[in-house]
Structures are given as structure tokens and as C-alpha cells.
mmCIF file of N, CA and C in Angstrom:
data_model
loop_
_atom_site.group_PDB
_atom_site.id
_atom_site.type_symbol
_atom_site.label_atom_id
_atom_site.label_comp_id
_atom_site.label_asym_id
_atom_site.label_seq_id
_atom_site.Cartn_x
_atom_site.Cartn_y
_atom_site.Cartn_z
ATOM 1 N N MET A 25 132.738 169.763 74.666
ATOM 2 C CA MET A 25 132.333 168.455 75.147
ATOM 3 C C MET A 25 131.779 168.527 76.558
ATOM 4 N N MET A 26 132.366 169.337 77.419
ATOM 5 C CA MET A 26 131.920 169.446 78.809
ATOM 6 C C MET A 26 130.498 169.981 78.884
ATOM 7 N N ILE A 27 130.172 170.941 78.045
ATOM 8 C CA ILE A 27 128.820 171.513 78.060
ATOM 9 C C ILE A 27 127.801 170.448 77.688
ATOM 10 N N PHE A 28 128.087 169.655 76.680
ATOM 11 C CA PHE A 28 127.177 168.595 76.266
ATOM 12 C C PHE A 28 126.920 167.626 77.411
ATOM 13 N N ARG A 29 127.960 167.224 78.108
ATOM 14 C CA ARG A 29 127.800 166.285 79.219
ATOM 15 C C ARG A 29 126.939 166.883 80.326
ATOM 16 N N ALA A 30 127.133 168.134 80.629
ATOM 17 C CA ALA A 30 126.344 168.780 81.679
ATOM 18 C C ALA A 30 124.872 168.851 81.267
ATOM 19 N N VAL A 31 124.630 169.208 80.024
ATOM 20 C CA VAL A 31 123.256 169.283 79.535
ATOM 21 C C VAL A 31 122.634 167.895 79.497
ATOM 22 N N ALA A 32 123.367 166.917 78.989
ATOM 23 C CA ALA A 32 122.841 165.549 78.930
ATOM 24 C C ALA A 32 122.536 165.036 80.328
ATOM 25 N N GLY A 33 123.407 165.343 81.295
ATOM 26 C CA GLY A 33 123.158 164.926 82.672
ATOM 27 C C GLY A 33 121.919 165.581 83.239
ATOM 28 N N ALA A 34 121.718 166.851 82.937
ATOM 29 C CA ALA A 34 120.533 167.558 83.425
ATOM 30 C C ALA A 34 119.268 166.989 82.804
ATOM 31 N N VAL A 35 119.332 166.658 81.520
ATOM 32 C CA VAL A 35 118.175 166.060 80.850
ATOM 33 C C VAL A 35 117.864 164.702 81.453
ATOM 34 N N ALA A 36 118.862 163.882 81.683
ATOM 35 C CA ALA A 36 118.638 162.572 82.283
ATOM 36 C C ALA A 36 118.029 162.715 83.672
ATOM 37 N N LEU A 37 118.490 163.680 84.454
ATOM 38 C CA LEU A 37 117.946 163.910 85.784
ATOM 39 C C LEU A 37 116.492 164.341 85.695
ATOM 40 N N ALA A 38 116.185 165.241 84.777
ATOM 41 C CA ALA A 38 114.807 165.717 84.627
ATOM 42 C C ALA A 38 113.871 164.590 84.229
ATOM 43 N N VAL A 39 114.331 163.677 83.416
ATOM 44 C CA VAL A 39 113.497 162.569 82.959
ATOM 45 C C VAL A 39 113.233 161.575 84.089
ATOM 46 N N THR A 40 114.167 161.404 84.993
ATOM 47 C CA THR A 40 113.999 160.408 86.042
ATOM 48 C C THR A 40 113.277 160.937 87.276
ATOM 49 N N LEU A 41 113.183 162.257 87.436
ATOM 50 C CA LEU A 41 112.466 162.794 88.590
ATOM 51 C C LEU A 41 110.966 162.607 88.420
ATOM 52 N N PRO A 42 110.241 162.280 89.490
ATOM 53 C CA PRO A 42 108.796 162.162 89.370
ATOM 54 C C PRO A 42 108.172 163.539 89.150
ATOM 55 N N ALA A 43 107.066 163.565 88.440
ATOM 56 C CA ALA A 43 106.362 164.822 88.214
ATOM 57 C C ALA A 43 105.786 165.311 89.538
ATOM 58 N N MET A 44 105.918 166.579 89.781
ATOM 59 C CA MET A 44 105.405 167.160 91.012
ATOM 60 C C MET A 44 103.904 167.385 90.856
ATOM 61 N N ALA A 45 103.156 166.880 91.797
ATOM 62 C CA ALA A 45 101.713 167.070 91.768
ATOM 63 C C ALA A 45 101.386 168.491 92.205
ATOM 64 N N GLY A 46 100.302 169.009 91.648
ATOM 65 C CA GLY A 46 99.866 170.353 91.999
ATOM 66 C C GLY A 46 98.839 170.323 93.111
ATOM 67 N N GLU A 47 98.666 171.471 93.747
ATOM 68 C CA GLU A 47 97.643 171.608 94.786
ATOM 69 C C GLU A 47 96.864 172.888 94.543
ATOM 70 N N VAL A 48 95.557 172.791 94.642
ATOM 71 C CA VAL A 48 94.661 173.922 94.465
ATOM 72 C C VAL A 48 93.865 174.077 95.753
ATOM 73 N N SER A 49 93.672 175.313 96.180
ATOM 74 C CA SER A 49 92.805 175.582 97.327
ATOM 75 C C SER A 49 91.448 176.042 96.824
ATOM 76 N N VAL A 50 90.393 175.448 97.371
ATOM 77 C CA VAL A 50 89.024 175.832 97.042
ATOM 78 C C VAL A 50 88.365 176.278 98.338
ATOM 79 N N LYS A 51 87.911 177.514 98.360
ATOM 80 C CA LYS A 51 87.261 178.064 99.548
ATOM 81 C C LYS A 51 85.770 177.732 99.528
ATOM 82 N N MET A 52 85.227 177.481 100.700
ATOM 83 C CA MET A 52 83.786 177.305 100.868
ATOM 84 C C MET A 52 83.288 178.568 101.559
ATOM 85 N N LEU A 53 82.444 179.341 100.848
ATOM 86 C CA LEU A 53 82.083 180.685 101.280
ATOM 87 C C LEU A 53 80.579 180.888 101.425
ATOM 88 N N ASN A 54 80.205 181.757 102.364
ATOM 89 C CA ASN A 54 78.801 182.167 102.479
ATOM 90 C C ASN A 54 78.431 183.108 101.342
ATOM 91 N N SER A 55 79.394 183.913 100.895
ATOM 92 C CA SER A 55 79.170 184.855 99.814
ATOM 93 C C SER A 55 80.472 185.010 99.038
ATOM 94 N N GLY A 56 80.366 184.977 97.719
ATOM 95 C CA GLY A 56 81.557 185.094 96.902
ATOM 96 C C GLY A 56 81.187 185.183 95.440
ATOM 97 N N PRO A 57 82.139 184.888 94.554
ATOM 98 C CA PRO A 57 81.840 184.918 93.122
ATOM 99 C C PRO A 57 80.672 183.992 92.803
ATOM 100 N N GLY A 58 79.693 184.485 92.144
ATOM 101 C CA GLY A 58 78.551 183.646 91.780
ATOM 102 C C GLY A 58 77.409 183.711 92.776
ATOM 103 N N GLY A 59 77.561 184.481 93.867
ATOM 104 C CA GLY A 59 76.437 184.641 94.780
ATOM 105 C C GLY A 59 76.669 184.117 96.176
ATOM 106 N N MET A 60 75.579 183.672 96.772
ATOM 107 C CA MET A 60 75.597 183.167 98.139
ATOM 108 C C MET A 60 75.856 181.669 98.122
ATOM 109 N N MET A 61 76.548 181.181 99.161
ATOM 110 C CA MET A 61 76.842 179.763 99.340
ATOM 111 C C MET A 61 77.519 179.197 98.097
ATOM 112 N N VAL A 62 78.844 179.433 98.005
ATOM 113 C CA VAL A 62 79.601 179.050 96.816
ATOM 114 C C VAL A 62 80.945 178.422 97.179
ATOM 115 N N PHE A 63 81.445 177.637 96.235
ATOM 116 C CA PHE A 63 82.829 177.191 96.243
ATOM 117 C C PHE A 63 83.594 178.189 95.374
ATOM 118 N N ASP A 64 84.800 178.535 95.773
ATOM 119 C CA ASP A 64 85.598 179.474 94.993
ATOM 120 C C ASP A 64 87.021 178.957 94.871
ATOM 121 N N PRO A 65 87.424 178.517 93.670
ATOM 122 C CA PRO A 65 86.653 178.485 92.429
ATOM 123 C C PRO A 65 85.667 177.311 92.408
ATOM 124 N N ALA A 66 84.640 177.454 91.592
ATOM 125 C CA ALA A 66 83.625 176.404 91.468
ATOM 126 C C ALA A 66 83.973 175.404 90.376
ATOM 127 N N PHE A 67 84.941 175.738 89.526
ATOM 128 C CA PHE A 67 85.365 174.845 88.446
ATOM 129 C C PHE A 67 86.883 174.733 88.485
ATOM 130 N N VAL A 68 87.386 173.493 88.530
ATOM 131 C CA VAL A 68 88.823 173.265 88.629
ATOM 132 C C VAL A 68 89.230 172.166 87.646
ATOM 133 N N ARG A 69 90.338 172.406 86.934
ATOM 134 C CA ARG A 69 90.954 171.387 86.073
ATOM 135 C C ARG A 69 92.238 170.911 86.747
ATOM 136 N N LEU A 70 92.418 169.585 86.784
ATOM 137 C CA LEU A 70 93.586 169.001 87.421
ATOM 138 C C LEU A 70 94.220 167.941 86.531
ATOM 139 N N LYS A 71 95.432 167.563 86.890
ATOM 140 C CA LYS A 71 96.092 166.401 86.305
ATOM 141 C C LYS A 71 95.977 165.270 87.327
ATOM 142 N N PRO A 72 95.993 164.023 86.882
ATOM 143 C CA PRO A 72 95.984 162.919 87.854
ATOM 144 C C PRO A 72 97.133 163.095 88.853
ATOM 145 N N GLY A 73 96.821 162.875 90.117
ATOM 146 C CA GLY A 73 97.803 163.034 91.178
ATOM 147 C C GLY A 73 97.750 164.387 91.863
ATOM 148 N N ASP A 74 97.033 165.347 91.270
ATOM 149 C CA ASP A 74 96.887 166.660 91.886
ATOM 150 C C ASP A 74 95.925 166.593 93.067
ATOM 151 N N THR A 75 96.007 167.609 93.903
ATOM 152 C CA THR A 75 95.248 167.658 95.149
ATOM 153 C C THR A 75 94.438 168.946 95.244
ATOM 154 N N ILE A 76 93.250 168.843 95.837
ATOM 155 C CA ILE A 76 92.481 170.031 96.211
ATOM 156 C C ILE A 76 92.382 170.059 97.718
ATOM 157 N N LYS A 77 92.625 171.233 98.265
ATOM 158 C CA LYS A 77 92.416 171.477 99.682
ATOM 159 C C LYS A 77 91.134 172.304 99.775
ATOM 160 N N PHE A 78 90.054 171.679 100.276
ATOM 161 C CA PHE A 78 88.781 172.364 100.459
ATOM 162 C C PHE A 78 88.820 173.059 101.820
ATOM 163 N N LEU A 79 88.692 174.381 101.795
ATOM 164 C CA LEU A 79 88.839 175.191 102.997
ATOM 165 C C LEU A 79 87.496 175.792 103.432
ATOM 166 N N PRO A 80 86.995 175.416 104.613
ATOM 167 C CA PRO A 80 85.743 176.005 105.099
ATOM 168 C C PRO A 80 86.017 177.418 105.635
ATOM 169 N N THR A 81 86.256 178.344 104.712
ATOM 170 C CA THR A 81 86.607 179.710 105.071
ATOM 171 C C THR A 81 85.532 180.331 105.956
ATOM 172 N N ASP A 82 84.284 180.100 105.615
ATOM 173 C CA ASP A 82 83.157 180.515 106.449
ATOM 174 C C ASP A 82 82.603 179.279 107.142
ATOM 175 N N LYS A 83 82.021 179.453 108.321
ATOM 176 C CA LYS A 83 81.526 178.326 109.115
ATOM 177 C C LYS A 83 80.335 177.638 108.454
ATOM 178 N N GLY A 84 80.140 176.377 108.816
ATOM 179 C CA GLY A 84 78.937 175.657 108.418
ATOM 180 C C GLY A 84 79.009 174.929 107.091
ATOM 181 N N HIS A 85 80.208 174.757 106.532
ATOM 182 C CA HIS A 85 80.338 174.118 105.222
ATOM 183 C C HIS A 85 81.102 172.801 105.315
ATOM 184 N N ASN A 86 80.824 171.928 104.361
ATOM 185 C CA ASN A 86 81.600 170.712 104.166
ATOM 186 C C ASN A 86 81.693 170.454 102.676
ATOM 187 N N VAL A 87 82.348 169.366 102.314
ATOM 188 C CA VAL A 87 82.411 168.957 100.917
ATOM 189 C C VAL A 87 82.043 167.479 100.854
ATOM 190 N N GLU A 88 81.225 167.134 99.856
ATOM 191 C CA GLU A 88 80.786 165.749 99.678
ATOM 192 C C GLU A 88 80.611 165.476 98.184
ATOM 193 N N THR A 89 80.995 164.275 97.779
ATOM 194 C CA THR A 89 80.793 163.866 96.396
ATOM 195 C C THR A 89 79.293 163.797 96.107
ATOM 196 N N ILE A 90 78.891 164.304 94.953
ATOM 197 C CA ILE A 90 77.501 164.171 94.509
ATOM 198 C C ILE A 90 77.364 162.788 93.896
ATOM 199 N N LYS A 91 76.440 161.992 94.420
ATOM 200 C CA LYS A 91 76.246 160.627 93.898
ATOM 201 C C LYS A 91 75.976 160.676 92.402
ATOM 202 N N GLY A 92 76.693 159.818 91.664
ATOM 203 C CA GLY A 92 76.550 159.754 90.212
ATOM 204 C C GLY A 92 77.462 160.713 89.462
ATOM 205 N N MET A 93 78.234 161.511 90.210
ATOM 206 C CA MET A 93 79.107 162.501 89.563
ATOM 207 C C MET A 93 80.574 162.273 89.925
ATOM 208 N N ALA A 94 81.030 161.041 89.704
ATOM 209 C CA ALA A 94 82.444 160.699 89.904
ATOM 210 C C ALA A 94 82.757 159.488 89.025
ATOM 211 N N PRO A 95 83.995 159.369 88.584
ATOM 212 C CA PRO A 95 84.374 158.201 87.778
ATOM 213 C C PRO A 95 84.225 156.908 88.578
ATOM 214 N N ASP A 96 83.991 155.812 87.881
ATOM 215 C CA ASP A 96 83.920 154.503 88.540
ATOM 216 C C ASP A 96 85.189 154.250 89.331
ATOM 217 N N GLY A 97 85.019 153.783 90.548
ATOM 218 C CA GLY A 97 86.154 153.446 91.396
ATOM 219 C C GLY A 97 86.770 154.616 92.139
ATOM 220 N N ALA A 98 86.264 155.838 91.912
ATOM 221 C CA ALA A 98 86.810 156.998 92.625
ATOM 222 C C ALA A 98 86.368 156.945 94.088
ATOM 223 N N GLU A 99 87.228 157.426 94.951
ATOM 224 C CA GLU A 99 86.934 157.443 96.381
ATOM 225 C C GLU A 99 85.807 158.434 96.670
ATOM 226 N N TYR A 100 84.847 158.003 97.502
ATOM 227 C CA TYR A 100 83.753 158.880 97.931
ATOM 228 C C TYR A 100 84.305 159.842 98.973
ATOM 229 N N VAL A 101 83.960 161.107 98.856
ATOM 230 C CA VAL A 101 84.463 162.134 99.761
ATOM 231 C C VAL A 101 83.305 162.680 100.585
ATOM 232 N N LYS A 102 83.494 162.791 101.891
ATOM 233 C CA LYS A 102 82.537 163.491 102.748
ATOM 234 C C LYS A 102 83.286 163.970 103.986
ATOM 235 N N SER A 103 83.431 165.286 104.087
ATOM 236 C CA SER A 103 84.118 165.857 105.240
ATOM 237 C C SER A 103 83.093 166.246 106.299
ATOM 238 N N ALA A 104 83.576 166.407 107.501
ATOM 239 C CA ALA A 104 82.735 166.919 108.587
ATOM 240 C C ALA A 104 82.512 168.410 108.358
ATOM 241 N N VAL A 105 81.394 168.926 108.816
ATOM 242 C CA VAL A 105 81.095 170.351 108.697
ATOM 243 C C VAL A 105 82.156 171.138 109.470
ATOM 244 N N GLY A 106 82.681 172.161 108.815
ATOM 245 C CA GLY A 106 83.680 173.021 109.431
ATOM 246 C C GLY A 106 85.097 172.487 109.390
ATOM 247 N N GLN A 107 85.305 171.330 108.758
ATOM 248 C CA GLN A 107 86.637 170.719 108.701
ATOM 249 C C GLN A 107 87.224 170.839 107.296
ATOM 250 N N GLU A 108 88.515 171.131 107.254
ATOM 251 C CA GLU A 108 89.243 171.152 105.992
ATOM 252 C C GLU A 108 89.308 169.734 105.436
ATOM 253 N N ALA A 109 89.252 169.610 104.119
ATOM 254 C CA ALA A 109 89.381 168.298 103.475
ATOM 255 C C ALA A 109 90.439 168.399 102.384
ATOM 256 N N VAL A 110 91.327 167.429 102.359
ATOM 257 C CA VAL A 110 92.359 167.367 101.322
ATOM 258 C C VAL A 110 92.091 166.114 100.496
ATOM 259 N N VAL A 111 91.875 166.308 99.196
ATOM 260 C CA VAL A 111 91.516 165.212 98.299
ATOM 261 C C VAL A 111 92.534 165.132 97.167
ATOM 262 N N THR A 112 93.125 163.954 96.998
ATOM 263 C CA THR A 112 94.042 163.711 95.883
ATOM 264 C C THR A 112 93.289 162.931 94.820
ATOM 265 N N PHE A 113 93.368 163.388 93.591
ATOM 266 C CA PHE A 113 92.611 162.821 92.485
ATOM 267 C C PHE A 113 93.512 161.948 91.627
ATOM 268 N N GLU A 114 93.282 160.644 91.676
ATOM 269 C CA GLU A 114 94.075 159.693 90.895
ATOM 270 C C GLU A 114 93.365 159.277 89.611
ATOM 271 N N ARG A 115 92.045 159.212 89.643
ATOM 272 C CA ARG A 115 91.269 158.744 88.485
ATOM 273 C C ARG A 115 90.840 159.921 87.614
ATOM 274 N N GLU A 116 90.996 159.744 86.308
ATOM 275 C CA GLU A 116 90.573 160.779 85.370
ATOM 276 C C GLU A 116 89.062 160.774 85.241
ATOM 277 N N GLY A 117 88.503 161.950 85.006
ATOM 278 C CA GLY A 117 87.069 162.064 84.799
ATOM 279 C C GLY A 117 86.495 163.332 85.396
ATOM 280 N N VAL A 118 85.174 163.341 85.504
ATOM 281 C CA VAL A 118 84.418 164.498 85.985
ATOM 282 C C VAL A 118 83.886 164.184 87.378
ATOM 283 N N TYR A 119 84.109 165.121 88.307
ATOM 284 C CA TYR A 119 83.686 164.967 89.697
ATOM 285 C C TYR A 119 82.773 166.134 90.070
ATOM 286 N N GLY A 120 81.637 165.827 90.662
ATOM 287 C CA GLY A 120 80.756 166.858 91.200
ATOM 288 C C GLY A 120 80.811 166.823 92.718
ATOM 289 N N PHE A 121 80.867 168.012 93.323
ATOM 290 C CA PHE A 121 80.895 168.126 94.778
ATOM 291 C C PHE A 121 79.823 169.087 95.243
ATOM 292 N N LYS A 122 79.374 168.864 96.472
ATOM 293 C CA LYS A 122 78.376 169.738 97.080
ATOM 294 C C LYS A 122 78.783 170.029 98.514
ATOM 295 N N CYS A 123 78.208 171.092 99.042
ATOM 296 C CA CYS A 123 78.223 171.335 100.472
ATOM 297 C C CYS A 123 76.888 170.771 100.953
ATOM 298 N N SER A 124 76.931 169.736 101.769
ATOM 299 C CA SER A 124 75.698 169.057 102.178
ATOM 300 C C SER A 124 74.662 170.001 102.786
ATOM 301 N N PRO A 125 75.040 170.880 103.738
ATOM 302 C CA PRO A 125 74.029 171.759 104.325
ATOM 303 C C PRO A 125 73.456 172.786 103.338
ATOM 304 N N HIS A 126 74.182 173.097 102.266
ATOM 305 C CA HIS A 126 73.745 174.156 101.349
ATOM 306 C C HIS A 126 73.534 173.682 99.909
ATOM 307 N N TYR A 127 73.421 172.388 99.742
ATOM 308 C CA TYR A 127 73.208 171.827 98.397
ATOM 309 C C TYR A 127 71.907 172.346 97.779
ATOM 310 N N MET A 128 70.866 172.438 98.581
ATOM 311 C CA MET A 128 69.571 172.917 98.068
ATOM 312 C C MET A 128 69.645 174.387 97.640
ATOM 313 N N MET A 129 70.672 175.080 98.125
ATOM 314 C CA MET A 129 70.878 176.480 97.752
ATOM 315 C C MET A 129 71.836 176.604 96.562
ATOM 316 N N GLY A 130 72.234 175.454 96.003
ATOM 317 C CA GLY A 130 73.072 175.458 94.811
ATOM 318 C C GLY A 130 74.558 175.505 95.066
ATOM 319 N N MET A 131 74.998 175.114 96.253
ATOM 320 C CA MET A 131 76.434 175.148 96.548
ATOM 321 C C MET A 131 77.097 173.896 96.003
ATOM 322 N N VAL A 132 77.634 174.019 94.778
ATOM 323 C CA VAL A 132 78.244 172.900 94.062
ATOM 324 C C VAL A 132 79.545 173.342 93.398
ATOM 325 N N ALA A 133 80.385 172.360 93.119
ATOM 326 C CA ALA A 133 81.641 172.587 92.401
ATOM 327 C C ALA A 133 81.865 171.428 91.444
ATOM 328 N N LEU A 134 82.638 171.669 90.410
ATOM 329 C CA LEU A 134 82.951 170.635 89.425
ATOM 330 C C LEU A 134 84.462 170.584 89.226
ATOM 331 N N VAL A 135 84.993 169.357 89.235
ATOM 332 C CA VAL A 135 86.425 169.123 89.047
ATOM 333 C C VAL A 135 86.590 168.186 87.860
ATOM 334 N N VAL A 136 87.490 168.548 86.953
ATOM 335 C CA VAL A 136 87.804 167.715 85.802
ATOM 336 C C VAL A 136 89.262 167.296 85.927
ATOM 337 N N VAL A 137 89.494 165.985 85.911
ATOM 338 C CA VAL A 137 90.839 165.446 86.075
ATOM 339 C C VAL A 137 91.273 164.762 84.790
ATOM 340 N N GLY A 138 92.409 165.189 84.261
ATOM 341 C CA GLY A 138 92.964 164.554 83.074
ATOM 342 C C GLY A 138 92.147 164.810 81.823
ATOM 343 N N ASP A 139 92.304 163.897 80.847
ATOM 344 C CA ASP A 139 91.676 164.060 79.540
ATOM 345 C C ASP A 139 90.466 163.163 79.308
ATOM 346 N N LYS A 140 90.281 162.153 80.142
ATOM 347 C CA LYS A 140 89.155 161.229 79.939
ATOM 348 C C LYS A 140 87.870 161.845 80.478
ATOM 349 N N ARG A 141 86.814 161.669 79.717
ATOM 350 C CA ARG A 141 85.502 162.205 80.104
ATOM 351 C C ARG A 141 84.446 161.097 80.064
ATOM 352 N N ASP A 142 84.858 159.864 80.361
ATOM 353 C CA ASP A 142 83.977 158.705 80.238
ATOM 354 C C ASP A 142 82.678 158.847 81.037
ATOM 355 N N ASN A 143 82.701 159.576 82.143
ATOM 356 C CA ASN A 143 81.509 159.685 82.991
ATOM 357 C C ASN A 143 80.767 161.004 82.805
ATOM 358 N N LEU A 144 81.100 161.776 81.786
ATOM 359 C CA LEU A 144 80.465 163.079 81.594
ATOM 360 C C LEU A 144 78.951 162.957 81.390
ATOM 361 N N GLU A 145 78.524 162.065 80.535
ATOM 362 C CA GLU A 145 77.068 161.938 80.286
ATOM 363 C C GLU A 145 76.328 161.494 81.549
ATOM 364 N N ALA A 146 76.924 160.600 82.318
ATOM 365 C CA ALA A 146 76.311 160.173 83.581
ATOM 366 C C ALA A 146 76.223 161.359 84.537
ATOM 367 N N ALA A 147 77.276 162.169 84.602
ATOM 368 C CA ALA A 147 77.271 163.345 85.480
ATOM 369 C C ALA A 147 76.188 164.337 85.051
ATOM 370 N N LYS A 148 76.028 164.522 83.743
ATOM 371 C CA LYS A 148 75.000 165.439 83.238
ATOM 372 C C LYS A 148 73.591 164.948 83.542
ATOM 373 N N SER A 149 73.416 163.642 83.670
ATOM 374 C CA SER A 149 72.074 163.087 83.876
ATOM 375 C C SER A 149 71.615 163.110 85.338
ATOM 376 N N VAL A 150 72.509 163.473 86.262
ATOM 377 C CA VAL A 150 72.123 163.540 87.683
ATOM 378 C C VAL A 150 71.096 164.652 87.862
ATOM 379 N N GLN A 151 70.026 164.338 88.573
ATOM 380 C CA GLN A 151 68.949 165.296 88.814
ATOM 381 C C GLN A 151 69.253 166.155 90.040
ATOM 382 N N HIS A 152 69.014 167.460 89.912
ATOM 383 C CA HIS A 152 69.218 168.414 90.997
ATOM 384 C C HIS A 152 67.968 169.286 91.122
ATOM 385 N N ASN A 153 67.851 170.016 92.229
ATOM 386 C CA ASN A 153 66.756 170.974 92.324
ATOM 387 C C ASN A 153 67.014 172.116 91.345
ATOM 388 N N LYS A 154 66.053 172.985 91.181
ATOM 389 C CA LYS A 154 66.113 174.032 90.164
ATOM 390 C C LYS A 154 67.315 174.978 90.342
ATOM 391 N N LEU A 155 67.558 175.453 91.557
ATOM 392 C CA LEU A 155 68.671 176.374 91.784
ATOM 393 C C LEU A 155 70.015 175.692 91.569
ATOM 394 N N THR A 156 70.145 174.468 92.066
ATOM 395 C CA THR A 156 71.395 173.730 91.886
ATOM 396 C C THR A 156 71.635 173.457 90.407
ATOM 397 N N GLN A 157 70.597 173.072 89.685
ATOM 398 C CA GLN A 157 70.718 172.817 88.249
ATOM 399 C C GLN A 157 71.191 174.074 87.521
ATOM 400 N N LYS A 158 70.665 175.221 87.928
ATOM 401 C CA LYS A 158 71.035 176.498 87.302
ATOM 402 C C LYS A 158 72.522 176.794 87.515
ATOM 403 N N ARG A 159 73.058 176.385 88.656
ATOM 404 C CA ARG A 159 74.478 176.636 88.935
ATOM 405 C C ARG A 159 75.403 175.596 88.319
ATOM 406 N N ILE A 160 74.938 174.352 88.222
ATOM 407 C CA ILE A 160 75.844 173.304 87.740
ATOM 408 C C ILE A 160 75.920 173.237 86.216
ATOM 409 N N GLU A 161 74.867 173.647 85.526
ATOM 410 C CA GLU A 161 74.878 173.587 84.057
ATOM 411 C C GLU A 161 76.030 174.382 83.434
ATOM 412 N N PRO A 162 76.294 175.627 83.857
ATOM 413 C CA PRO A 162 77.439 176.339 83.263
ATOM 414 C C PRO A 162 78.784 175.680 83.596
ATOM 415 N N LEU A 163 78.872 175.017 84.735
ATOM 416 C CA LEU A 163 80.101 174.307 85.069
ATOM 417 C C LEU A 163 80.293 173.126 84.136
ATOM 418 N N LEU A 164 79.224 172.356 83.914
ATOM 419 C CA LEU A 164 79.296 171.221 83.004
ATOM 420 C C LEU A 164 79.602 171.662 81.575
ATOM 421 N N ALA A 165 79.130 172.865 81.199
ATOM 422 C CA ALA A 165 79.383 173.374 79.858
ATOM 423 C C ALA A 165 80.865 173.692 79.633
ATOM 424 N N GLN A 166 81.629 173.873 80.716
ATOM 425 C CA GLN A 166 83.057 174.153 80.591
ATOM 426 C C GLN A 166 83.889 172.893 80.329
ATOM 427 N N VAL A 167 83.285 171.742 80.513
ATOM 428 C CA VAL A 167 83.999 170.480 80.293
ATOM 429 C C VAL A 167 84.115 170.270 78.792
ATOM 430 N N GLN A 168 85.342 170.032 78.326
ATOM 431 C CA GLN A 168 85.537 169.821 76.881
ATOM 432 C C GLN A 168 86.216 168.509 76.634
#
């Protein structure tokens, strides 16, 4: 009987504790996986409530939401160049990010939060230059 009570108490405690949100670090690099001017990793899956810490590992980078590549009502993100940015994702959907100074060089990242993909087609329809399009298409292809 004592074992059952201890187990039942542990189960009740586990059910009442809030879920711990996760945190992912994304580096902003001059050179890394995928070439020059990249986010590492460039593709991230999260649960609602999780956080990304964007780290300007190399100088001259920032992170900014790509217009048209975020769920309705999501907070617009734009950090100062050279500054770390911490973003908590509450809304489910697909988010596109760029480094403003290096966007024309294809410095983009894609974040998928939760299971809803309501804005995926809108995100796919955003127009980019040729190099950026070449980098973002494989990221969008990973969204399921």
C-alpha cells in the first residue's frame, strides 16, 4: 500500500507541475554549415513556450522577422546589430528570420512552432532574391 501511495503522489505532482520550456541557441556566423553568412542551425522545431537565443557569434549580425513569414499576431522581432536576442515563441506556425545586413547574401533561418501550419502557404509565397530563395526553399521543404 505504501508504494502505491508514493507512486500516486509522484504522478499527481508530475501532472500539476508546469511543463518546462526549452531553449535553443542559434549562432549567427560569417562562415559555417551551409556556407558564408549563416544561422546555425538554420532550421529549428519548437513547442509553444520554447525560446531561441540568437547569438551574434561573429560581428555584424542581427535577427529580424521576414515580413509575411510569421503567424498572425506573432511579435515582430528586430535586434540591434551585434546584440543577442532572446525570443519566446507562443504562437504556433512557421517563422522566417533574416540577418538584415546579410539578407541579400541568403542569411535566413526557419522556425516551426507546434503542429499548426496555417501560415505555411503565405510563408512560401514571400518573394526573395535568387540566393536567398535557394537557401530558404530546402528549409521550407522540411516543414511537414
